[in-house]
Short mmCIF file of C-alpha atoms and ligand atoms in Angstrom, two decimals:
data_model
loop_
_atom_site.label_atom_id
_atom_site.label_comp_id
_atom_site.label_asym_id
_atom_site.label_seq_id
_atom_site.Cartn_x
_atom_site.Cartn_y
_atom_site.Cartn_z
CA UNK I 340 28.18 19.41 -7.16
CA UNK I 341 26.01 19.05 -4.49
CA UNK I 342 22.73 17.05 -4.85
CA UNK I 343 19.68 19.07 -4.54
CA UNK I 344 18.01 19.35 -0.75
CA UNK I 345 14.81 17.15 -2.17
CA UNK I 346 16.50 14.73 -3.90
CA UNK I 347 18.96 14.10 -0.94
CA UNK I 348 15.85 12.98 1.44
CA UNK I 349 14.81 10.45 -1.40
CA UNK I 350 17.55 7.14 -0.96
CA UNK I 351 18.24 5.37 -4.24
CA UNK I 352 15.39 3.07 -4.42
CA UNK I 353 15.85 -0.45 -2.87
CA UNK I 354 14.00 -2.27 -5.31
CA UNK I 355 15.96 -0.65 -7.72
CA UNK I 356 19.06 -3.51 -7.44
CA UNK I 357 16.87 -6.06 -7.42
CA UNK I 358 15.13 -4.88 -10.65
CA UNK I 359 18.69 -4.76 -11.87
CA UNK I 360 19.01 -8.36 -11.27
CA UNK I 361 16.02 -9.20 -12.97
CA UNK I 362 16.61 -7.30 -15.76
CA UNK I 363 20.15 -8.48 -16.34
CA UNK I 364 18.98 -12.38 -15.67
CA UNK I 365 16.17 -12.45 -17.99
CA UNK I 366 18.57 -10.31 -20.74
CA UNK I 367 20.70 -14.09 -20.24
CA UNK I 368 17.42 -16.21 -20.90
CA UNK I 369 16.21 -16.97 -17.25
CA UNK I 370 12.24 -17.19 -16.56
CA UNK I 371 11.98 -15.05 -13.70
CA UNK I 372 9.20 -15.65 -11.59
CA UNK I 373 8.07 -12.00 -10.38
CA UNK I 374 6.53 -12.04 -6.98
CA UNK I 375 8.49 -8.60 -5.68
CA UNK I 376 6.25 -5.62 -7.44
CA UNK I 377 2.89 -4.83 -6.25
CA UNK I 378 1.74 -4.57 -9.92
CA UNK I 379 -2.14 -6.15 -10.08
CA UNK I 380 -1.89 -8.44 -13.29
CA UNK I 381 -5.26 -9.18 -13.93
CA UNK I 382 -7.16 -7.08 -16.19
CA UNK I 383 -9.31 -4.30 -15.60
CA UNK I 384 -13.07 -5.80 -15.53
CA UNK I 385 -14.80 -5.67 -19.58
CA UNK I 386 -17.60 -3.65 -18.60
CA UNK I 387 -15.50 -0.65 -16.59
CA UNK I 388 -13.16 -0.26 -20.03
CA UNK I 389 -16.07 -0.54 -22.22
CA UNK I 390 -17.30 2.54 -20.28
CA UNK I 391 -14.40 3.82 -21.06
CA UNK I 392 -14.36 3.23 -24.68
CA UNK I 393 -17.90 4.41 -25.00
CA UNK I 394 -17.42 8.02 -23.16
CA UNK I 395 -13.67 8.46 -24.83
CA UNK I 396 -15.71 9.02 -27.92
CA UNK I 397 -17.21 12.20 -26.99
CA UNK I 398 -15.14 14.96 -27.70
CA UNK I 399 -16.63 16.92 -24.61
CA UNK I 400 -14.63 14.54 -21.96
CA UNK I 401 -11.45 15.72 -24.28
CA UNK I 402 -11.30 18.84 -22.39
CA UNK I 403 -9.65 19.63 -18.77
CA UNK I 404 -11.71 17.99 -16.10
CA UNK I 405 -12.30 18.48 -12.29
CA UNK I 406 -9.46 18.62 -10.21
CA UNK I 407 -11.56 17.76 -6.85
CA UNK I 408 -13.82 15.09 -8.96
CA UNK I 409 -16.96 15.40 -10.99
CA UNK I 410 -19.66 15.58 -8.70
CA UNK I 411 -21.29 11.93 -9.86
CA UNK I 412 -17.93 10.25 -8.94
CA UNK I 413 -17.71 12.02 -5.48
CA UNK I 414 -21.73 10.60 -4.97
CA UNK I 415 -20.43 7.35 -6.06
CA UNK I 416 -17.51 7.26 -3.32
CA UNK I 417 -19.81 8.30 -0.92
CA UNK I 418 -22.53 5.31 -1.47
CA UNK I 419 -19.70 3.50 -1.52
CA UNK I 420 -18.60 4.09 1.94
CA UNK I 421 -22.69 4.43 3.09
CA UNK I 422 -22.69 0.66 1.65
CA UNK I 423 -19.42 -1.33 2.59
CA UNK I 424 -19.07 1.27 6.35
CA UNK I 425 -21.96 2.84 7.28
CA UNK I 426 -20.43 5.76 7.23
CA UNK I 427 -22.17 9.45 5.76
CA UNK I 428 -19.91 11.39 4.00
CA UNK I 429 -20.74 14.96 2.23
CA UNK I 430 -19.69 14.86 -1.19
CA UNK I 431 -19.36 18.13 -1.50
CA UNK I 432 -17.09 18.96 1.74
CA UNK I 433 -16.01 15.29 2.55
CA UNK I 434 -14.52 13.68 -0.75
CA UNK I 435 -11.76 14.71 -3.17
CA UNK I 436 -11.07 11.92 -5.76
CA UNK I 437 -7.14 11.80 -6.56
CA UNK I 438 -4.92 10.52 -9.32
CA UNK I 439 -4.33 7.18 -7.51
CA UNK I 440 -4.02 7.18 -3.76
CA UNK I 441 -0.12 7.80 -3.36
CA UNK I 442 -0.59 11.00 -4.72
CA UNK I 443 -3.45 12.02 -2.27
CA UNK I 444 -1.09 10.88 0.66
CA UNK I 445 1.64 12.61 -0.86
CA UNK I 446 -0.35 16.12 -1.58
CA UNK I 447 -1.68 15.52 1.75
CA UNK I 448 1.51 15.62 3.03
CA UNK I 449 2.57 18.77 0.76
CA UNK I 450 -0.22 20.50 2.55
CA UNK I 451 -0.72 20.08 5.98
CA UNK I 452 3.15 19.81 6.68
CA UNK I 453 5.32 22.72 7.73
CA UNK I 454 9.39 22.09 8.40
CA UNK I 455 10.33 20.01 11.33
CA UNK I 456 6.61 18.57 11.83
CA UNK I 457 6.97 15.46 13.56
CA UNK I 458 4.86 12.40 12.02
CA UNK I 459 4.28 9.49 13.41
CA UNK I 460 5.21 6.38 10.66
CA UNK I 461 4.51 2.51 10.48
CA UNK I 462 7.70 0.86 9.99
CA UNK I 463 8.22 -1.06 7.91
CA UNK I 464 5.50 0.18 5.76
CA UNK I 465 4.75 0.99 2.01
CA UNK I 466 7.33 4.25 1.17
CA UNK I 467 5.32 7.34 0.43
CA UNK I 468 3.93 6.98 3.74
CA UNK I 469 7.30 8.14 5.74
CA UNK I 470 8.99 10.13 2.01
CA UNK I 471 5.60 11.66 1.40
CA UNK I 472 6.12 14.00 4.37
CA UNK I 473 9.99 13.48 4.36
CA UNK I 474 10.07 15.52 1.00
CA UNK I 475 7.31 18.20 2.65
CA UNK I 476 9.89 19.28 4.96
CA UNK I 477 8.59 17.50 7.88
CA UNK I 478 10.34 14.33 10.36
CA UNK I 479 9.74 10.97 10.94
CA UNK I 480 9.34 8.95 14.25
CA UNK I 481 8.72 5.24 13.75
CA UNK I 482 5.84 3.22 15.24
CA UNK I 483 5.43 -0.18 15.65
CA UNK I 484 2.81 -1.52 13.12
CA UNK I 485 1.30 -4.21 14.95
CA UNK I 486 -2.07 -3.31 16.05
CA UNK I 487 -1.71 -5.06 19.42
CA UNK I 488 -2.12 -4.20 23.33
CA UNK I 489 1.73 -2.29 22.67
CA UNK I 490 0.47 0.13 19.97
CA UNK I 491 -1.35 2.93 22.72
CA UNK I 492 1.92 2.64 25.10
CA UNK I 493 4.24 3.11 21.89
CA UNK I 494 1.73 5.94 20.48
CA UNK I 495 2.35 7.38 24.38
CA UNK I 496 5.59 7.26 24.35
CA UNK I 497 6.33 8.80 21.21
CA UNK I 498 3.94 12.07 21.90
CA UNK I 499 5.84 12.40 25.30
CA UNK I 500 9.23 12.62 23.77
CA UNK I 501 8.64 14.64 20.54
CA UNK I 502 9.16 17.68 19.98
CA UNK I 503 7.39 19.64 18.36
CA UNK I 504 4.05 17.36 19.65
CA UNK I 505 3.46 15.10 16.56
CA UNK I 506 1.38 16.43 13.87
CA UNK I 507 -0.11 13.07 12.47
CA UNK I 508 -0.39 9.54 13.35
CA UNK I 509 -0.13 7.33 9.53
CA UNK I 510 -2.24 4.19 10.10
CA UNK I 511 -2.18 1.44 7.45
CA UNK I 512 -4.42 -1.61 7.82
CA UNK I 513 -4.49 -4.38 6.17
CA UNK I 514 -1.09 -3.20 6.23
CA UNK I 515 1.09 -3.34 3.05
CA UNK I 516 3.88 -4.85 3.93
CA UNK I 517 2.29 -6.65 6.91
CA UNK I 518 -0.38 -7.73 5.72
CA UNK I 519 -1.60 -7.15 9.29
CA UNK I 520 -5.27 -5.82 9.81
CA UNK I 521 -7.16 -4.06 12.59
CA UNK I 522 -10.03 -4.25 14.16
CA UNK I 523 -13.06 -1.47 14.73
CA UNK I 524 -12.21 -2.17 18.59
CA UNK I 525 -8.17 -0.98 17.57
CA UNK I 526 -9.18 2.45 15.75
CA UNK I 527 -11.58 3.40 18.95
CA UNK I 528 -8.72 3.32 21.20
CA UNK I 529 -6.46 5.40 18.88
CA UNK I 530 -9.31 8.04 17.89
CA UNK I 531 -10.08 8.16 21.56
CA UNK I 532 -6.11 8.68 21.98
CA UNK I 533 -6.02 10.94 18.69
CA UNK I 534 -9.15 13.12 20.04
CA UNK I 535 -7.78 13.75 23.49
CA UNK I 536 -4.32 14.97 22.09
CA UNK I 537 -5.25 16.74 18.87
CA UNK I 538 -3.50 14.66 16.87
CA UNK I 539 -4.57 14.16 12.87
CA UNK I 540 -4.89 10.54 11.76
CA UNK I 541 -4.07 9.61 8.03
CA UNK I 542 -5.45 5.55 7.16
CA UNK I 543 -4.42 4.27 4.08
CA UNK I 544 -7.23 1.89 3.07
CA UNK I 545 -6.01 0.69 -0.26
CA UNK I 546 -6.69 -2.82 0.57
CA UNK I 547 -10.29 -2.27 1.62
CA UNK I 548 -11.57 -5.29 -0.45
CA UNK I 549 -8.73 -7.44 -0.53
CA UNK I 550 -9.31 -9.60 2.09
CA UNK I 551 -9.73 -13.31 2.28
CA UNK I 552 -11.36 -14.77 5.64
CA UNK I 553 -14.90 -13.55 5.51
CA UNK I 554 -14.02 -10.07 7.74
CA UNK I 555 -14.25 -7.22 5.68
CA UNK I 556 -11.35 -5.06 7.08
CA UNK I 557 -13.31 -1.93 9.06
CA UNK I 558 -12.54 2.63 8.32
CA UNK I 559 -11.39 4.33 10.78
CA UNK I 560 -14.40 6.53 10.50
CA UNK I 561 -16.93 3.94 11.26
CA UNK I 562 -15.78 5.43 14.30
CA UNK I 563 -18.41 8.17 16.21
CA UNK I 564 -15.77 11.31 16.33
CA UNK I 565 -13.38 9.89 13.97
CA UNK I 566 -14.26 12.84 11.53
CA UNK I 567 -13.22 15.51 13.96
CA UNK I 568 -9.22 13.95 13.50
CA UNK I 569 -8.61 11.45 10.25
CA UNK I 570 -8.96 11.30 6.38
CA UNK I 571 -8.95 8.45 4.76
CA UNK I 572 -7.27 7.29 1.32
CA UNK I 573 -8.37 4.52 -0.77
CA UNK I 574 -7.98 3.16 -4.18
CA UNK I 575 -9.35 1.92 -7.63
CA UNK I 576 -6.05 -0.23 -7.90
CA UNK I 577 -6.05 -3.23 -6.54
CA UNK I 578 -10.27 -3.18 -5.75
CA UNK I 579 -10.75 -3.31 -9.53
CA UNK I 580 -7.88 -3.91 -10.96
CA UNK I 581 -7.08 -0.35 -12.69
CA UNK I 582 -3.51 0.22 -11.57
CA UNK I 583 -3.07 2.52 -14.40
CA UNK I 584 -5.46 4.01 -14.57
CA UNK I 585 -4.71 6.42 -11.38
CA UNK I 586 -7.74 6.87 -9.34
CA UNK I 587 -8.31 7.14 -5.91
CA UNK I 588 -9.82 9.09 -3.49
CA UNK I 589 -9.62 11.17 -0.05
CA UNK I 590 -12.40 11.20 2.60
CA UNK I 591 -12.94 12.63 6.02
CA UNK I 592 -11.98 15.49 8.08
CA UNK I 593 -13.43 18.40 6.11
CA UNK I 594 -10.67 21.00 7.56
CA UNK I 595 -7.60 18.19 5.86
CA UNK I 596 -9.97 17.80 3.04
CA UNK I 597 -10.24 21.16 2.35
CA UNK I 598 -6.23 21.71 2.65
CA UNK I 599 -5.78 18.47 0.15
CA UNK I 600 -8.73 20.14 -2.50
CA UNK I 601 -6.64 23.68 -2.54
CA UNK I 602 -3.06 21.75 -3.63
CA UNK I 603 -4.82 20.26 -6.03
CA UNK I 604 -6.41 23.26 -7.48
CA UNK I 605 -3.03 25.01 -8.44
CA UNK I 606 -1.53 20.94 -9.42
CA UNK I 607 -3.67 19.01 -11.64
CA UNK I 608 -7.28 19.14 -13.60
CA UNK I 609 -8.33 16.19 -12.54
CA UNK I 610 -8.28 12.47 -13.94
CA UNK I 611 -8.90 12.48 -17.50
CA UNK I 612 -12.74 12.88 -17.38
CA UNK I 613 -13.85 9.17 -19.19
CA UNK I 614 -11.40 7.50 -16.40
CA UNK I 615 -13.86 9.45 -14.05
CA UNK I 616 -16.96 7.98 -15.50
CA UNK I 617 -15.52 4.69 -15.50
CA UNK I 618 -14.96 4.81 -12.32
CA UNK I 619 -18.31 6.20 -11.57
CA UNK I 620 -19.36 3.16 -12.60
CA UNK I 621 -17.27 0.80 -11.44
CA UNK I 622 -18.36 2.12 -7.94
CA UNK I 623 -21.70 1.74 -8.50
CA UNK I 624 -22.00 -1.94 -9.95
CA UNK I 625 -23.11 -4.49 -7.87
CA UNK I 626 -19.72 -5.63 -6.60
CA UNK I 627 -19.03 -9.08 -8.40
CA UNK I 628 -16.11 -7.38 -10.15
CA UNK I 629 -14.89 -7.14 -6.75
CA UNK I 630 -15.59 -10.64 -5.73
CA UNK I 631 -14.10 -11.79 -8.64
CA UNK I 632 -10.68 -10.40 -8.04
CA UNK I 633 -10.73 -11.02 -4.35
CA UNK I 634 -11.31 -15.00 -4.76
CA UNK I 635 -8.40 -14.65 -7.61
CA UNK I 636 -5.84 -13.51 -5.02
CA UNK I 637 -7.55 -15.74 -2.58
CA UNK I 638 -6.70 -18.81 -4.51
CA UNK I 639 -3.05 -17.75 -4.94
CA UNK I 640 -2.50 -17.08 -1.26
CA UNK I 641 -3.94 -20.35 -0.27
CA UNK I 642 -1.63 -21.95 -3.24
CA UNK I 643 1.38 -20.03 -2.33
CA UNK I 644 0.85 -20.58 1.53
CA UNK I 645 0.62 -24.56 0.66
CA UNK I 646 3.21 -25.11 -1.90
CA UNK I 647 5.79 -22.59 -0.46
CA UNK I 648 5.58 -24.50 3.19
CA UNK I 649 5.79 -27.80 1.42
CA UNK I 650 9.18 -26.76 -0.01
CA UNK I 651 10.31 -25.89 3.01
CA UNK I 652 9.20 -22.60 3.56
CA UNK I 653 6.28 -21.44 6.06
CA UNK I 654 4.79 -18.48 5.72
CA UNK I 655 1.98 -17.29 7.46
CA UNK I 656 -0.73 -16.76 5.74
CA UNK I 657 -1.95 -13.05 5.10
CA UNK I 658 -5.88 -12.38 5.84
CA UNK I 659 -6.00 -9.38 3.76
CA UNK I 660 -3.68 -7.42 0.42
CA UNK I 661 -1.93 -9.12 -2.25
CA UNK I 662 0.83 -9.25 -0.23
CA UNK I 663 2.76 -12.81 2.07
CA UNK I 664 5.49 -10.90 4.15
CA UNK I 665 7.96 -14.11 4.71
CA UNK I 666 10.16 -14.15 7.31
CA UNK I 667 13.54 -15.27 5.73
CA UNK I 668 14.22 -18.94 6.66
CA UNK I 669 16.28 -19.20 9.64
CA UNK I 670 19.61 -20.12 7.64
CA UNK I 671 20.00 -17.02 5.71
CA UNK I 672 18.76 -14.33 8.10
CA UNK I 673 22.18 -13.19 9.30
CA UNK I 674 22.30 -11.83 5.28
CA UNK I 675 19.52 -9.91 5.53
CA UNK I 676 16.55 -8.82 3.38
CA UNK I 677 18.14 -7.59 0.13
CA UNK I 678 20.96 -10.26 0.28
CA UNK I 679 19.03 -12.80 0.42
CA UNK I 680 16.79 -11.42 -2.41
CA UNK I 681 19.52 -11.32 -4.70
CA UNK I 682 20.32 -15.00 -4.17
CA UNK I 683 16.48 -16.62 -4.88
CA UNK I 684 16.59 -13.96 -8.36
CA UNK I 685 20.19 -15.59 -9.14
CA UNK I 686 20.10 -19.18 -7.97
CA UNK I 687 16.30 -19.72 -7.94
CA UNK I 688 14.89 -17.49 -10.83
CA UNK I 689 12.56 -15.74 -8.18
CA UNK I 690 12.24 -12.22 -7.57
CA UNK I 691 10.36 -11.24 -4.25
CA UNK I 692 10.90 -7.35 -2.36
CA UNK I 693 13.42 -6.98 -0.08
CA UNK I 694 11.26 -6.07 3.52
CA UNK I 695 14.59 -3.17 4.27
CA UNK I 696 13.08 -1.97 1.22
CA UNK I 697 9.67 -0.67 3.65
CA UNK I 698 12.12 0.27 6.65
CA UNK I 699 15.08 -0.85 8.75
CA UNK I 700 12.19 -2.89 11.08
CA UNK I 701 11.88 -5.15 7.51
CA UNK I 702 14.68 -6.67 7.54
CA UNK I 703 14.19 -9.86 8.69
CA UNK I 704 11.14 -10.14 5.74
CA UNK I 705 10.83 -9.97 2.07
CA UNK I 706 7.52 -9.27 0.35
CA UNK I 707 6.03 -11.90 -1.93
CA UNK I 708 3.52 -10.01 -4.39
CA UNK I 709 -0.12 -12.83 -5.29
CA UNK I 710 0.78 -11.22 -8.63
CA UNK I 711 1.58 -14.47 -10.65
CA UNK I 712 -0.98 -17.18 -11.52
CA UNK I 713 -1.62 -20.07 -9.83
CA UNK I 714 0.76 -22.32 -11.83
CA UNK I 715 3.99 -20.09 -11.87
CA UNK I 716 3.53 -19.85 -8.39
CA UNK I 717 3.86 -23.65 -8.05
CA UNK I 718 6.77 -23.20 -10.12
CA UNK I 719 8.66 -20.79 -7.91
CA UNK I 720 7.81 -23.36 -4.81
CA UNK I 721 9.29 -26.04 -6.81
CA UNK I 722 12.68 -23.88 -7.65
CA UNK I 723 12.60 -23.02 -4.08
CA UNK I 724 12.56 -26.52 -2.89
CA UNK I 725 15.68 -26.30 -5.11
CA UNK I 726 17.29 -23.45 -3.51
CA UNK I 727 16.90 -24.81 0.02
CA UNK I 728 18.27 -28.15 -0.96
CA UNK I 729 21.32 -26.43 -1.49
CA UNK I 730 21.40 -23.90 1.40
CA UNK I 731 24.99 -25.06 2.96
CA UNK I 732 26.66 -24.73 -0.42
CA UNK I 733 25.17 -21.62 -0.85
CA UNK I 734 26.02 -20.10 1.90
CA UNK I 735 29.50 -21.51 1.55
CA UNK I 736 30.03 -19.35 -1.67
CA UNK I 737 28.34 -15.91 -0.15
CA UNK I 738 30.89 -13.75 0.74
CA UNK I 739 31.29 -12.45 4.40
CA UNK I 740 31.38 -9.48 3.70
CA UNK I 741 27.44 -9.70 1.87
CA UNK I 742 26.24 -10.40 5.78
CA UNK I 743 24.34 -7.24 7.02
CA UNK I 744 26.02 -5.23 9.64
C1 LIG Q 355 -0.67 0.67 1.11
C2 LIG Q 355 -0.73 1.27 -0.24
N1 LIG Q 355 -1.18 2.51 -0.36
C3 LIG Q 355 -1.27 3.11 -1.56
C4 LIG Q 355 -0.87 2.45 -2.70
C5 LIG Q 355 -0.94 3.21 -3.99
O1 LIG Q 355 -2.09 2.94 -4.67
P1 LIG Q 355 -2.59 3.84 -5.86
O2 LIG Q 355 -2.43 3.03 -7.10
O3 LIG Q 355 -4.03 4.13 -5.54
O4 LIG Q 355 -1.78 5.08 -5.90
C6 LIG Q 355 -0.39 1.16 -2.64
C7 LIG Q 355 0.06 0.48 -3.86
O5 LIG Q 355 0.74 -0.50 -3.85
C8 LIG Q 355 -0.31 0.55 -1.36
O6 LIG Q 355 0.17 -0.67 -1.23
#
């Protein structure tokens, strides 16, 4: 039978036969080192649960919630981005909060997009970005995701041969994979480009305060006029540690906010009300919770940057996310991404992403996740040092055939 249109847009996952791997080695004993999922490990801050606990207790947060928010978390999002950008945002018309920030981009998607839309996509880049709008009907058209002196040409270039004219330009800085980040100078020259063409621009800012050399990566809507074209997402995840708990938030453009606020209406009732609170607070402490998790993943970049080149393996090191994307060391390139992440979980007990896995422009990558303490991390340079010792015989038992095409 014929698979359904949907679910034929949506690939197998990638990750997916790596995981396999995993799974089967550690099912045969092996202590796999887990850099490849973006999972935050550290736990959620003591006095954000304990809110938790406390509210959880009264039976009036038991009931449906808000689906755009309650109001006091929208207020809190909004001295948020007062504090950290400068920037004024209406809580009433300018903020939605969302269950997590995927699915804001992905409602977002579901309700701006009619069929054939053309939007513009960083490649390689974190997946709901391009299947978001892949599985609302619309197309994708890759962009470079350096945000260098090629960027305006390439944004030029791909609104003079598209058709339809793109809808929406996806920006992602500091970029996950990439780790790359912009600058305030970079989003005036694309809302300057995004103004003049009416084209919508969607920044996902989940790495806001996960950054490392003493710049605090910039909004897009510290930009004057950036309201009139771009929303922008961020997240609870990885800024306090609450992966699970699914909270995150859309700003901006009141016309896109609107759009997102009305999907939402007929999806969901909101995050589960004490989550809200919690949040609430979380967003209105003082920020050392934040500080504290930043100089975690600080530590293990620096220690993973060190140990990693002293094994033979140089990596350059990210300035922002949780993220080092590697280049694969010159010997085993020719396999490509996922190849050559099967062999470190087989022969060196390390899992890391495969970069194909964020787009065919990954390949030549894999992702290594700051999501393992300071010691393992030592310990996957050491079996690394290992694995490269061995590199001809390796390669001398890969099959031909596992080379990319
Ligand atoms: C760039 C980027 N955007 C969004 C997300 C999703 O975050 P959330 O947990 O808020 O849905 C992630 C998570 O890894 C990410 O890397």
């Amino acid at each position: 039978m014929e698979e359904f249109h949907k679910v034929r847009r949506l690939p197998p996952y990638v990750f997916e036969q790596v995981n396999r791997l995993k799974a089967a080695a550690r099912t045969g004993g092996a202590d796999i080192i887990d850099l490849g999922m973006g999972n935050p490990d550290l736990p959620t801050p003591k006095a954000i649960v304990d809110k938790l606990v406390d509210v959880v207790r009264d039976p009036r947060t038991h009931r449906y919630s808000s689906s755009k928010g309650i109001p006091g978390l929208r207020k809190a999002q909004a001295n948020y981005y007062a504090r950290r950008f400068g920037v004024k945002l209406n809580p009433d018309t300018q903020i939605v909060a969302t269950l997590g920030s995927k699915e804001g981009f992905a409602n977002m998607a579901q309700a701006i997009t009619a069929p054939g839309d053309v939007i513009l996509c960083p490649n390689p880049t974190y997946p709901i970005h391009a299947f978001g709008f892949l599985m609302a009907g619309g197309v994708i058209r890759s962009m470079q995701v350096e945000p260098d002196e090629n960027f305006i040409p390439a944004l030029e270039r791909a609104i003079r041969h598209s058709t339809p004219k793109p809808l929406a330009l996806i920006l992602n800085y500091p970029s996950n994979p990439t780790a790359y980040v912009a600058t305030l100078d970079f989003y005036k020259e694309v809302v300057d480009y995004a103004r003049k063409n009416e084209l919508l621009i969607l920044s996902d800012l989940a790495y806001s305060e996960i950054y490392f050399d003493g710049n605090p990566p910039p909004s897009v809507l510290e930009v004057p006029g950036a309201m009139d074209v771009a929303v922008e997402f961020t997240s609870m995840s990885k800024t306090f540690s609450m992966p699970g708990w699914r909270m995150g938030f859309a700003v901006g453009n009141e016309r896109l906010i609107a759009a997102l606020t009305r999907v939402k209406s007929y999806l969901d009732y909101g995050a589960f009300t004490p989550i809200q609170v919690a949040a609430t607070a979380a967003l209105n402490s003082d920020g050392a919770e934040i500080e504290e998790v930043r100089a975690v993943y600080h530590r293990r970049r620096d220690v993973m940057v060190d140990t990693f080149a002293r094994a033979g393996w140089e990596i350059p090191a990210p300035a922002a996310t949780m993220f080092a994307w590697a280049p694969i060391p010159a010997a085993f390139r020719h396999l490509g991404s996922l190849e050559f992440s099967k062999l470190l979980v087989e022969k060196a007990d390390v899992a890391v992403a495969p970069g194909i896995g964020f787009g065919e422009h990954g390949d030549d990558y894999v992702r290594l996740a700051l999501v393992e303490n300071e010691h393992r991390i030592r310990q996957a340079a050491r079996s690394i040092k290992r694995f490269l010792g061995t590199t001809g015989e390796t390669l001398d038992n890969v099959t031909p055939l596992a080379a990319r095409r």
